[in-house]
Amino acid sequence: CVPSSRPTIDKPYRKPRLLLVGLFVALDIVFTNAGYLFLEASFVEMIKSSMPASVLLFGLAAGLEQRSGVLLAIVVIISVGLAVATVGEMNFHPVGFALELLAVLCGSARLIEQQLLLRYGAEGKLHSAVGLSPIQILYYQAPISFVTLLPAALAIGTTRMRHDALLKDALYVIETILILIAGGLLAVGLNFGDILLIDRSSALTSTVLGTVKTAVVIGVSWITFRNRISWLKLSGYAVCV
């Protein structure tokens, strides 16, 4: 709210990378949420557990991780685990699976771009420039994602609102707005925490720690929705972790 305290970008060449980060965040949200229309929450999170492998591959391509046989073996094992979990999924849908894989790729690319901005400058070279701060990245990333999502949100939202009888219920509308605000605040906290973690460690560490969240979501999903989870599916997820 105070113009004088707003973060600025001193080097214009960083702006394209910030634009990419905002776009990847928006696409990650779109593909992830679209996948929920076809797949159960527990299986979605199991697919997300493959993200360390894609982050590792992107990190190798960007020069952030050193190539080694151990890392290659890790990627192969995670991929095998995901394949086993997929075979064990009782409600598998190819469209939903493809959407979630796209979400994983977008999320991985976002983490790598953020790490480059935090530590390596826009040129991707170590010590080539002073990196941006986490709050700078979040400050510019959020409005880019908002603008990217807004047209689709308006189009889909207005179409559904015309046929939703529940919108005539004032209590339902108020509860929905409060849920959206609470979710938004949690999302800001999550994004800021992610960027801080990448700043202190790396994009790969952030995704590995994300498997803890995945385990919680799978457990809560089963308790809430009683999704059918086979032992084969669980064993594949265990391999990913």
PDB file of N, CA and C in Angstrom, residues 117-215:
ATOM      1  N   LEU A 117      16.601 -16.710 -10.408  1.00  0.00           N
ATOM      2  CA  LEU A 117      16.417 -15.310 -10.035  1.00  0.00           C
ATOM      3  C   LEU A 117      16.964 -15.023  -8.638  1.00  0.00           C
ATOM      4  N   LEU A 118      16.847 -15.977  -7.744  1.00  0.00           N
ATOM      5  CA  LEU A 118      17.300 -15.778  -6.368  1.00  0.00           C
ATOM      6  C   LEU A 118      18.818 -15.772  -6.244  1.00  0.00           C
ATOM      7  N   ARG A 119      19.471 -16.611  -7.020  1.00  0.00           N
ATOM      8  CA  ARG A 119      20.896 -16.826  -6.790  1.00  0.00           C
ATOM      9  C   ARG A 119      21.808 -16.472  -7.951  1.00  0.00           C
ATOM     10  N   TYR A 120      21.308 -16.681  -9.175  1.00  0.00           N
ATOM     11  CA  TYR A 120      22.228 -16.668 -10.307  1.00  0.00           C
ATOM     12  C   TYR A 120      22.012 -15.516 -11.276  1.00  0.00           C
ATOM     13  N   GLY A 121      21.041 -14.664 -10.995  1.00  0.00           N
ATOM     14  CA  GLY A 121      20.765 -13.605 -11.945  1.00  0.00           C
ATOM     15  C   GLY A 121      20.051 -14.146 -13.167  1.00  0.00           C
ATOM     16  N   ALA A 122      19.648 -13.271 -14.051  1.00  0.00           N
ATOM     17  CA  ALA A 122      18.848 -13.681 -15.204  1.00  0.00           C
ATOM     18  C   ALA A 122      19.671 -14.461 -16.223  1.00  0.00           C
ATOM     19  N   GLU A 123      21.003 -14.313 -16.176  1.00  0.00           N
ATOM     20  CA  GLU A 123      21.824 -14.987 -17.164  1.00  0.00           C
ATOM     21  C   GLU A 123      22.102 -16.436 -16.787  1.00  0.00           C
ATOM     22  N   GLY A 124      21.712 -16.843 -15.584  1.00  0.00           N
ATOM     23  CA  GLY A 124      21.910 -18.217 -15.172  1.00  0.00           C
ATOM     24  C   GLY A 124      23.343 -18.550 -14.799  1.00  0.00           C
ATOM     25  N   LYS A 125      24.178 -17.527 -14.509  1.00  0.00           N
ATOM     26  CA  LYS A 125      25.567 -17.757 -14.139  1.00  0.00           C
ATOM     27  C   LYS A 125      25.760 -17.415 -12.671  1.00  0.00           C
ATOM     28  N   LEU A 126      26.514 -18.258 -11.981  1.00  0.00           N
ATOM     29  CA  LEU A 126      26.766 -18.050 -10.569  1.00  0.00           C
ATOM     30  C   LEU A 126      27.510 -16.733 -10.360  1.00  0.00           C
ATOM     31  N   HIS A 127      27.011 -15.914  -9.452  1.00  0.00           N
ATOM     32  CA  HIS A 127      27.603 -14.626  -9.104  1.00  0.00           C
ATOM     33  C   HIS A 127      27.614 -13.638 -10.269  1.00  0.00           C
ATOM     34  N   SER A 128      26.792 -13.875 -11.291  1.00  0.00           N
ATOM     35  CA  SER A 128      26.758 -12.935 -12.420  1.00  0.00           C
ATOM     36  C   SER A 128      26.072 -11.644 -12.021  1.00  0.00           C
ATOM     37  N   ALA A 129      25.211 -11.703 -11.014  1.00  0.00           N
ATOM     38  CA  ALA A 129      24.516 -10.519 -10.535  1.00  0.00           C
ATOM     39  C   ALA A 129      23.931 -10.834  -9.171  1.00  0.00           C
ATOM     40  N   VAL A 130      23.615  -9.806  -8.429  1.00  0.00           N
ATOM     41  CA  VAL A 130      22.972  -9.995  -7.134  1.00  0.00           C
ATOM     42  C   VAL A 130      21.544 -10.467  -7.383  1.00  0.00           C
ATOM     43  N   GLY A 131      21.175 -11.566  -6.745  1.00  0.00           N
ATOM     44  CA  GLY A 131      19.849 -12.128  -6.977  1.00  0.00           C
ATOM     45  C   GLY A 131      18.750 -11.288  -6.365  1.00  0.00           C
ATOM     46  N   LEU A 132      17.527 -11.560  -6.798  1.00  0.00           N
ATOM     47  CA  LEU A 132      16.368 -10.883  -6.246  1.00  0.00           C
ATOM     48  C   LEU A 132      16.016 -11.482  -4.884  1.00  0.00           C
ATOM     49  N   SER A 133      15.250 -10.750  -4.102  1.00  0.00           N
ATOM     50  CA  SER A 133      14.792 -11.253  -2.808  1.00  0.00           C
ATOM     51  C   SER A 133      13.488 -12.024  -3.008  1.00  0.00           C
ATOM     52  N   PRO A 134      13.130 -12.911  -2.066  1.00  0.00           N
ATOM     53  CA  PRO A 134      11.869 -13.658  -2.187  1.00  0.00           C
ATOM     54  C   PRO A 134      10.653 -12.753  -2.312  1.00  0.00           C
ATOM     55  N   ILE A 135      10.614 -11.650  -1.574  1.00  0.00           N
ATOM     56  CA  ILE A 135       9.437 -10.775  -1.616  1.00  0.00           C
ATOM     57  C   ILE A 135       9.340 -10.057  -2.959  1.00  0.00           C
ATOM     58  N   GLN A 136      10.496  -9.761  -3.584  1.00  0.00           N
ATOM     59  CA  GLN A 136      10.467  -9.161  -4.920  1.00  0.00           C
ATOM     60  C   GLN A 136       9.834 -10.115  -5.930  1.00  0.00           C
ATOM     61  N   ILE A 137      10.256 -11.367  -5.871  1.00  0.00           N
ATOM     62  CA  ILE A 137       9.730 -12.353  -6.815  1.00  0.00           C
ATOM     63  C   ILE A 137       8.232 -12.532  -6.623  1.00  0.00           C
ATOM     64  N   LEU A 138       7.790 -12.685  -5.370  1.00  0.00           N
ATOM     65  CA  LEU A 138       6.366 -12.889  -5.105  1.00  0.00           C
ATOM     66  C   LEU A 138       5.550 -11.670  -5.500  1.00  0.00           C
ATOM     67  N   TYR A 139       6.101 -10.478  -5.273  1.00  0.00           N
ATOM     68  CA  TYR A 139       5.395  -9.242  -5.572  1.00  0.00           C
ATOM     69  C   TYR A 139       5.080  -9.126  -7.063  1.00  0.00           C
ATOM     70  N   TYR A 140       6.018  -9.534  -7.910  1.00  0.00           N
ATOM     71  CA  TYR A 140       5.808  -9.439  -9.356  1.00  0.00           C
ATOM     72  C   TYR A 140       5.162 -10.690  -9.939  1.00  0.00           C
ATOM     73  N   GLN A 141       5.408 -11.828  -9.299  1.00  0.00           N
ATOM     74  CA  GLN A 141       4.854 -13.089  -9.802  1.00  0.00           C
ATOM     75  C   GLN A 141       3.335 -13.124  -9.661  1.00  0.00           C
ATOM     76  N   ALA A 142       2.819 -12.666  -8.520  1.00  0.00           N
ATOM     77  CA  ALA A 142       1.389 -12.777  -8.224  1.00  0.00           C
ATOM     78  C   ALA A 142       0.499 -12.048  -9.242  1.00  0.00           C
ATOM     79  N   PRO A 143       0.758 -10.766  -9.550  1.00  0.00           N
ATOM     80  CA  PRO A 143      -0.119 -10.100 -10.528  1.00  0.00           C
ATOM     81  C   PRO A 143      -0.033 -10.685 -11.931  1.00  0.00           C
ATOM     82  N   ILE A 144       1.139 -11.204 -12.307  1.00  0.00           N
ATOM     83  CA  ILE A 144       1.259 -11.844 -13.627  1.00  0.00           C
ATOM     84  C   ILE A 144       0.375 -13.086 -13.682  1.00  0.00           C
ATOM     85  N   SER A 145       0.407 -13.879 -12.615  1.00  0.00           N
ATOM     86  CA  SER A 145      -0.440 -15.077 -12.550  1.00  0.00           C
ATOM     87  C   SER A 145      -1.906 -14.698 -12.542  1.00  0.00           C
ATOM     88  N   PHE A 146      -2.240 -13.631 -11.810  1.00  0.00           N
ATOM     89  CA  PHE A 146      -3.636 -13.176 -11.717  1.00  0.00           C
ATOM     90  C   PHE A 146      -4.163 -12.778 -13.095  1.00  0.00           C
ATOM     91  N   VAL A 147      -3.397 -11.986 -13.821  1.00  0.00           N
ATOM     92  CA  VAL A 147      -3.822 -11.532 -15.153  1.00  0.00           C
ATOM     93  C   VAL A 147      -3.955 -12.716 -16.105  1.00  0.00           C
ATOM     94  N   THR A 148      -3.063 -13.703 -15.974  1.00  0.00           N
ATOM     95  CA  THR A 148      -3.112 -14.880 -16.834  1.00  0.00           C
ATOM     96  C   THR A 148      -4.372 -15.703 -16.585  1.00  0.00           C
ATOM     97  N   LEU A 149      -4.754 -15.832 -15.306  1.00  0.00           N
ATOM     98  CA  LEU A 149      -5.902 -16.666 -14.933  1.00  0.00           C
ATOM     99  C   LEU A 149      -7.236 -15.963 -15.101  1.00  0.00           C
ATOM    100  N   LEU A 150      -7.234 -14.618 -15.078  1.00  0.00           N
ATOM    101  CA  LEU A 150      -8.485 -13.858 -15.028  1.00  0.00           C
ATOM    102  C   LEU A 150      -9.442 -14.134 -16.193  1.00  0.00           C
ATOM    103  N   PRO A 151      -8.991 -14.116 -17.461  1.00  0.00           N
ATOM    104  CA  PRO A 151      -9.950 -14.342 -18.564  1.00  0.00           C
ATOM    105  C   PRO A 151     -10.673 -15.679 -18.463  1.00  0.00           C
ATOM    106  N   ALA A 152      -9.911 -16.750 -18.198  1.00  0.00           N
ATOM    107  CA  ALA A 152     -10.530 -18.076 -18.091  1.00  0.00           C
ATOM    108  C   ALA A 152     -11.467 -18.142 -16.887  1.00  0.00           C
ATOM    109  N   ALA A 153     -11.046 -17.529 -15.772  1.00  0.00           N
ATOM    110  CA  ALA A 153     -11.881 -17.548 -14.567  1.00  0.00           C
ATOM    111  C   ALA A 153     -13.209 -16.834 -14.802  1.00  0.00           C
ATOM    112  N   LEU A 154     -13.158 -15.706 -15.486  1.00  0.00           N
ATOM    113  CA  LEU A 154     -14.391 -14.958 -15.771  1.00  0.00           C
ATOM    114  C   LEU A 154     -15.299 -15.736 -16.716  1.00  0.00           C
ATOM    115  N   ALA A 155     -14.700 -16.329 -17.750  1.00  0.00           N
ATOM    116  CA  ALA A 155     -15.498 -17.072 -18.728  1.00  0.00           C
ATOM    117  C   ALA A 155     -16.169 -18.284 -18.096  1.00  0.00           C
ATOM    118  N   ILE A 156     -15.403 -19.070 -17.357  1.00  0.00           N
ATOM    119  CA  ILE A 156     -15.955 -20.280 -16.736  1.00  0.00           C
ATOM    120  C   ILE A 156     -16.897 -19.925 -15.596  1.00  0.00           C
ATOM    121  N   GLY A 157     -16.502 -18.935 -14.792  1.00  0.00           N
ATOM    122  CA  GLY A 157     -17.314 -18.543 -13.643  1.00  0.00           C
ATOM    123  C   GLY A 157     -18.683 -18.021 -14.021  1.00  0.00           C
ATOM    124  N   THR A 158     -18.733 -17.114 -14.996  1.00  0.00           N
ATOM    125  CA  THR A 158     -20.017 -16.538 -15.393  1.00  0.00           C
ATOM    126  C   THR A 158     -20.914 -17.584 -16.046  1.00  0.00           C
ATOM    127  N   THR A 159     -20.315 -18.524 -16.791  1.00  0.00           N
ATOM    128  CA  THR A 159     -21.110 -19.592 -17.424  1.00  0.00           C
ATOM    129  C   THR A 159     -21.775 -20.465 -16.369  1.00  0.00           C
ATOM    130  N   ARG A 160     -21.031 -20.819 -15.332  1.00  0.00           N
ATOM    131  CA  ARG A 160     -21.579 -21.697 -14.298  1.00  0.00           C
ATOM    132  C   ARG A 160     -22.554 -20.953 -13.386  1.00  0.00           C
ATOM    133  N   MET A 161     -22.299 -19.681 -13.165  1.00  0.00           N
ATOM    134  CA  MET A 161     -23.154 -18.922 -12.254  1.00  0.00           C
ATOM    135  C   MET A 161     -24.593 -18.830 -12.756  1.00  0.00           C
ATOM    136  N   ARG A 162     -24.768 -18.821 -14.057  1.00  0.00           N
ATOM    137  CA  ARG A 162     -26.120 -18.699 -14.629  1.00  0.00           C
ATOM    138  C   ARG A 162     -26.993 -19.906 -14.294  1.00  0.00           C
ATOM    139  N   HIS A 163     -26.356 -21.050 -14.063  1.00  0.00           N
ATOM    140  CA  HIS A 163     -27.122 -22.280 -13.859  1.00  0.00           C
ATOM    141  C   HIS A 163     -27.009 -22.815 -12.432  1.00  0.00           C
ATOM    142  N   ASP A 164     -26.401 -22.043 -11.521  1.00  0.00           N
ATOM    143  CA  ASP A 164     -26.191 -22.514 -10.151  1.00  0.00           C
ATOM    144  C   ASP A 164     -27.247 -21.927  -9.224  1.00  0.00           C
ATOM    145  N   ALA A 165     -28.189 -22.762  -8.806  1.00  0.00           N
ATOM    146  CA  ALA A 165     -29.267 -22.304  -7.931  1.00  0.00           C
ATOM    147  C   ALA A 165     -28.754 -21.929  -6.546  1.00  0.00           C
ATOM    148  N   LEU A 166     -27.611 -22.503  -6.133  1.00  0.00           N
ATOM    149  CA  LEU A 166     -27.079 -22.234  -4.801  1.00  0.00           C
ATOM    150  C   LEU A 166     -26.643 -20.782  -4.628  1.00  0.00           C
ATOM    151  N   LEU A 167     -26.365 -20.102  -5.749  1.00  0.00           N
ATOM    152  CA  LEU A 167     -25.930 -18.708  -5.653  1.00  0.00           C
ATOM    153  C   LEU A 167     -27.042 -17.788  -5.164  1.00  0.00           C
ATOM    154  N   LYS A 168     -28.262 -18.282  -5.125  1.00  0.00           N
ATOM    155  CA  LYS A 168     -29.358 -17.503  -4.570  1.00  0.00           C
ATOM    156  C   LYS A 168     -29.414 -17.609  -3.047  1.00  0.00           C
ATOM    157  N   ASP A 169     -28.617 -18.522  -2.500  1.00  0.00           N
ATOM    158  CA  ASP A 169     -28.542 -18.702  -1.057  1.00  0.00           C
ATOM    159  C   ASP A 169     -27.444 -17.794  -0.514  1.00  0.00           C
ATOM    160  N   ALA A 170     -27.825 -16.745   0.241  1.00  0.00           N
ATOM    161  CA  ALA A 170     -26.872 -15.748   0.733  1.00  0.00           C
ATOM    162  C   ALA A 170     -25.824 -16.384   1.644  1.00  0.00           C
ATOM    163  N   LEU A 171     -26.231 -17.320   2.497  1.00  0.00           N
ATOM    164  CA  LEU A 171     -25.290 -17.963   3.412  1.00  0.00           C
ATOM    165  C   LEU A 171     -24.237 -18.757   2.638  1.00  0.00           C
ATOM    166  N   TYR A 172     -24.684 -19.447   1.585  1.00  0.00           N
ATOM    167  CA  TYR A 172     -23.762 -20.221   0.755  1.00  0.00           C
ATOM    168  C   TYR A 172     -22.734 -19.301   0.088  1.00  0.00           C
ATOM    169  N   VAL A 173     -23.194 -18.173  -0.418  1.00  0.00           N
ATOM    170  CA  VAL A 173     -22.297 -17.221  -1.086  1.00  0.00           C
ATOM    171  C   VAL A 173     -21.262 -16.684  -0.108  1.00  0.00           C
ATOM    172  N   ILE A 174     -21.710 -16.324   1.102  1.00  0.00           N
ATOM    173  CA  ILE A 174     -20.792 -15.793   2.112  1.00  0.00           C
ATOM    174  C   ILE A 174     -19.748 -16.844   2.498  1.00  0.00           C
ATOM    175  N   GLU A 175     -20.199 -18.070   2.714  1.00  0.00           N
ATOM    176  CA  GLU A 175     -19.272 -19.148   3.064  1.00  0.00           C
ATOM    177  C   GLU A 175     -18.250 -19.383   1.949  1.00  0.00           C
ATOM    178  N   THR A 176     -18.728 -19.340   0.709  1.00  0.00           N
ATOM    179  CA  THR A 176     -17.829 -19.546  -0.440  1.00  0.00           C
ATOM    180  C   THR A 176     -16.760 -18.460  -0.504  1.00  0.00           C
ATOM    181  N   ILE A 177     -17.177 -17.207  -0.303  1.00  0.00           N
ATOM    182  CA  ILE A 177     -16.227 -16.086  -0.338  1.00  0.00           C
ATOM    183  C   ILE A 177     -15.188 -16.228   0.771  1.00  0.00           C
ATOM    184  N   LEU A 178     -15.633 -16.605   1.970  1.00  0.00           N
ATOM    185  CA  LEU A 178     -14.707 -16.783   3.086  1.00  0.00           C
ATOM    186  C   LEU A 178     -13.716 -17.910   2.812  1.00  0.00           C
ATOM    187  N   ILE A 179     -14.194 -19.002   2.205  1.00  0.00           N
ATOM    188  CA  ILE A 179     -13.311 -20.119   1.857  1.00  0.00           C
ATOM    189  C   ILE A 179     -12.269 -19.674   0.832  1.00  0.00           C
ATOM    190  N   LEU A 180     -12.704 -18.890  -0.166  1.00  0.00           N
ATOM    191  CA  LEU A 180     -11.775 -18.399  -1.186  1.00  0.00           C
ATOM    192  C   LEU A 180     -10.712 -17.483  -0.575  1.00  0.00           C
ATOM    193  N   ILE A 181     -11.134 -16.594   0.344  1.00  0.00           N
ATOM    194  CA  ILE A 181     -10.184 -15.685   0.994  1.00  0.00           C
ATOM    195  C   ILE A 181      -9.191 -16.480   1.836  1.00  0.00           C
ATOM    196  N   ALA A 182      -9.698 -17.450   2.610  1.00  0.00           N
ATOM    197  CA  ALA A 182      -8.813 -18.276   3.437  1.00  0.00           C
ATOM    198  C   ALA A 182      -7.830 -19.055   2.570  1.00  0.00           C
ATOM    199  N   GLY A 183      -8.339 -19.628   1.474  1.00  0.00           N
ATOM    200  CA  GLY A 183      -7.459 -20.361   0.556  1.00  0.00           C
ATOM    201  C   GLY A 183      -6.410 -19.454  -0.067  1.00  0.00           C
ATOM    202  N   GLY A 184      -6.817 -18.228  -0.401  1.00  0.00           N
ATOM    203  CA  GLY A 184      -5.873 -17.274  -0.979  1.00  0.00           C
ATOM    204  C   GLY A 184      -4.757 -16.903  -0.015  1.00  0.00           C
ATOM    205  N   LEU A 185      -5.127 -16.686   1.257  1.00  0.00           N
ATOM    206  CA  LEU A 185      -4.118 -16.352   2.272  1.00  0.00           C
ATOM    207  C   LEU A 185      -3.153 -17.517   2.484  1.00  0.00           C
ATOM    208  N   LEU A 186      -3.703 -18.741   2.509  1.00  0.00           N
ATOM    209  CA  LEU A 186      -2.845 -19.922   2.639  1.00  0.00           C
ATOM    210  C   LEU A 186      -1.906 -20.045   1.436  1.00  0.00           C
ATOM    211  N   ALA A 187      -2.421 -19.728   0.247  1.00  0.00           N
ATOM    212  CA  ALA A 187      -1.603 -19.812  -0.970  1.00  0.00           C
ATOM    213  C   ALA A 187      -0.452 -18.810  -0.944  1.00  0.00           C
ATOM    214  N   VAL A 188      -0.733 -17.587  -0.462  1.00  0.00           N
ATOM    215  CA  VAL A 188       0.327 -16.579  -0.350  1.00  0.00           C
ATOM    216  C   VAL A 188       1.413 -17.067   0.613  1.00  0.00           C
ATOM    217  N   GLY A 189       0.967 -17.607   1.759  1.00  0.00           N
ATOM    218  CA  GLY A 189       1.930 -18.133   2.719  1.00  0.00           C
ATOM    219  C   GLY A 189       2.754 -19.276   2.148  1.00  0.00           C
ATOM    220  N   LEU A 190       2.087 -20.162   1.410  1.00  0.00           N
ATOM    221  CA  LEU A 190       2.781 -21.299   0.794  1.00  0.00           C
ATOM    222  C   LEU A 190       3.796 -20.824  -0.237  1.00  0.00           C
ATOM    223  N   ASN A 191       3.387 -19.892  -1.098  1.00  0.00           N
ATOM    224  CA  ASN A 191       4.294 -19.384  -2.131  1.00  0.00           C
ATOM    225  C   ASN A 191       5.511 -18.692  -1.516  1.00  0.00           C
ATOM    226  N   PHE A 192       5.257 -17.862  -0.494  1.00  0.00           N
ATOM    227  CA  PHE A 192       6.358 -17.146   0.143  1.00  0.00           C
ATOM    228  C   PHE A 192       7.293 -18.132   0.851  1.00  0.00           C
ATOM    229  N   GLY A 193       6.694 -19.138   1.522  1.00  0.00           N
ATOM    230  CA  GLY A 193       7.514 -20.152   2.186  1.00  0.00           C
ATOM    231  C   GLY A 193       8.348 -20.942   1.196  1.00  0.00           C
ATOM    232  N   ASP A 194       7.753 -21.281   0.049  1.00  0.00           N
ATOM    233  CA  ASP A 194       8.487 -22.005  -1.000  1.00  0.00           C
ATOM    234  C   ASP A 194       9.698 -21.207  -1.483  1.00  0.00           C
ATOM    235  N   ILE A 195       9.460 -19.920  -1.751  1.00  0.00           N
ATOM    236  CA  ILE A 195      10.547 -19.077  -2.269  1.00  0.00           C
ATOM    237  C   ILE A 195      11.648 -18.922  -1.224  1.00  0.00           C
ATOM    238  N   LEU A 196      11.260 -18.752   0.053  1.00  0.00           N
ATOM    239  CA  LEU A 196      12.255 -18.654   1.127  1.00  0.00           C
ATOM    240  C   LEU A 196      13.080 -19.938   1.219  1.00  0.00           C
ATOM    241  N   LEU A 197      12.407 -21.076   1.086  1.00  0.00           N
ATOM    242  CA  LEU A 197      13.101 -22.366   1.160  1.00  0.00           C
ATOM    243  C   LEU A 197      14.084 -22.522   0.002  1.00  0.00           C
ATOM    244  N   ILE A 198      13.650 -22.132  -1.197  1.00  0.00           N
ATOM    245  CA  ILE A 198      14.552 -22.203  -2.356  1.00  0.00           C
ATOM    246  C   ILE A 198      15.745 -21.283  -2.155  1.00  0.00           C
ATOM    247  N   ASP A 199      15.499 -20.098  -1.557  1.00  0.00           N
ATOM    248  CA  ASP A 199      16.561 -19.125  -1.308  1.00  0.00           C
ATOM    249  C   ASP A 199      17.590 -19.691  -0.338  1.00  0.00           C
ATOM    250  N   ARG A 200      17.119 -20.443   0.677  1.00  0.00           N
ATOM    251  CA  ARG A 200      18.023 -20.987   1.698  1.00  0.00           C
ATOM    252  C   ARG A 200      18.651 -22.312   1.282  1.00  0.00           C
ATOM    253  N   SER A 201      17.990 -23.030   0.343  1.00  0.00           N
ATOM    254  CA  SER A 201      18.518 -24.337  -0.060  1.00  0.00           C
ATOM    255  C   SER A 201      18.544 -24.450  -1.574  1.00  0.00           C
ATOM    256  N   SER A 202      17.543 -25.132  -2.145  1.00  0.00           N
ATOM    257  CA  SER A 202      17.478 -25.270  -3.604  1.00  0.00           C
ATOM    258  C   SER A 202      16.077 -25.701  -4.007  1.00  0.00           C
ATOM    259  N   ALA A 203      15.801 -25.628  -5.307  1.00  0.00           N
ATOM    260  CA  ALA A 203      14.501 -26.057  -5.828  1.00  0.00           C
ATOM    261  C   ALA A 203      14.291 -27.544  -5.592  1.00  0.00           C
ATOM    262  N   LEU A 204      15.375 -28.319  -5.689  1.00  0.00           N
ATOM    263  CA  LEU A 204      15.269 -29.764  -5.492  1.00  0.00           C
ATOM    264  C   LEU A 204      14.898 -30.096  -4.052  1.00  0.00           C
ATOM    265  N   THR A 205      15.516 -29.396  -3.093  1.00  0.00           N
ATOM    266  CA  THR A 205      15.181 -29.607  -1.682  1.00  0.00           C
ATOM    267  C   THR A 205      13.721 -29.288  -1.417  1.00  0.00           C
ATOM    268  N   SER A 206      13.235 -28.223  -2.041  1.00  0.00           N
ATOM    269  CA  SER A 206      11.836 -27.817  -1.858  1.00  0.00           C
ATOM    270  C   SER A 206      10.877 -28.912  -2.301  1.00  0.00           C
ATOM    271  N   THR A 207      11.162 -29.540  -3.432  1.00  0.00           N
ATOM    272  CA  THR A 207      10.263 -30.585  -3.936  1.00  0.00           C
ATOM    273  C   THR A 207      10.359 -31.861  -3.109  1.00  0.00           C
ATOM    274  N   VAL A 208      11.560 -32.181  -2.624  1.00  0.00           N
ATOM    275  CA  VAL A 208      11.718 -33.372  -1.787  1.00  0.00           C
ATOM    276  C   VAL A 208      10.918 -33.212  -0.499  1.00  0.00           C
ATOM    277  N   LEU A 209      10.987 -32.035   0.130  1.00  0.00           N
ATOM    278  CA  LEU A 209      10.202 -31.780   1.334  1.00  0.00           C
ATOM    279  C   LEU A 209       8.706 -31.800   1.036  1.00  0.00           C
ATOM    280  N   GLY A 210       8.356 -31.509  -0.225  1.00  0.00           N
ATOM    281  CA  GLY A 210       6.947 -31.521  -0.612  1.00  0.00           C
ATOM    282  C   GLY A 210       6.309 -32.896  -0.519  1.00  0.00           C
ATOM    283  N   THR A 211       7.137 -33.956  -0.492  1.00  0.00           N
ATOM    284  CA  THR A 211       6.569 -35.295  -0.365  1.00  0.00           C
ATOM    285  C   THR A 211       5.908 -35.500   0.997  1.00  0.00           C
ATOM    286  N   VAL A 212       6.350 -34.729   1.996  1.00  0.00           N
ATOM    287  CA  VAL A 212       5.695 -34.790   3.316  1.00  0.00           C
ATOM    288  C   VAL A 212       4.260 -34.295   3.191  1.00  0.00           C
ATOM    289  N   LYS A 213       4.090 -33.173   2.472  1.00  0.00           N
ATOM    290  CA  LYS A 213       2.743 -32.639   2.240  1.00  0.00           C
ATOM    291  C   LYS A 213       1.896 -33.643   1.474  1.00  0.00           C
ATOM    292  N   THR A 214       2.514 -34.297   0.507  1.00  0.00           N
ATOM    293  CA  THR A 214       1.785 -35.278  -0.287  1.00  0.00           C
ATOM    294  C   THR A 214       1.246 -36.405   0.587  1.00  0.00           C
ATOM    295  N   ALA A 215       2.066 -36.897   1.501  1.00  0.00           N
ATOM    296  CA  ALA A 215       1.637 -37.974   2.389  1.00  0.00           C
ATOM    297  C   ALA A 215       0.446 -37.541   3.241  1.00  0.00           C
TER     298      ALA A 215
END
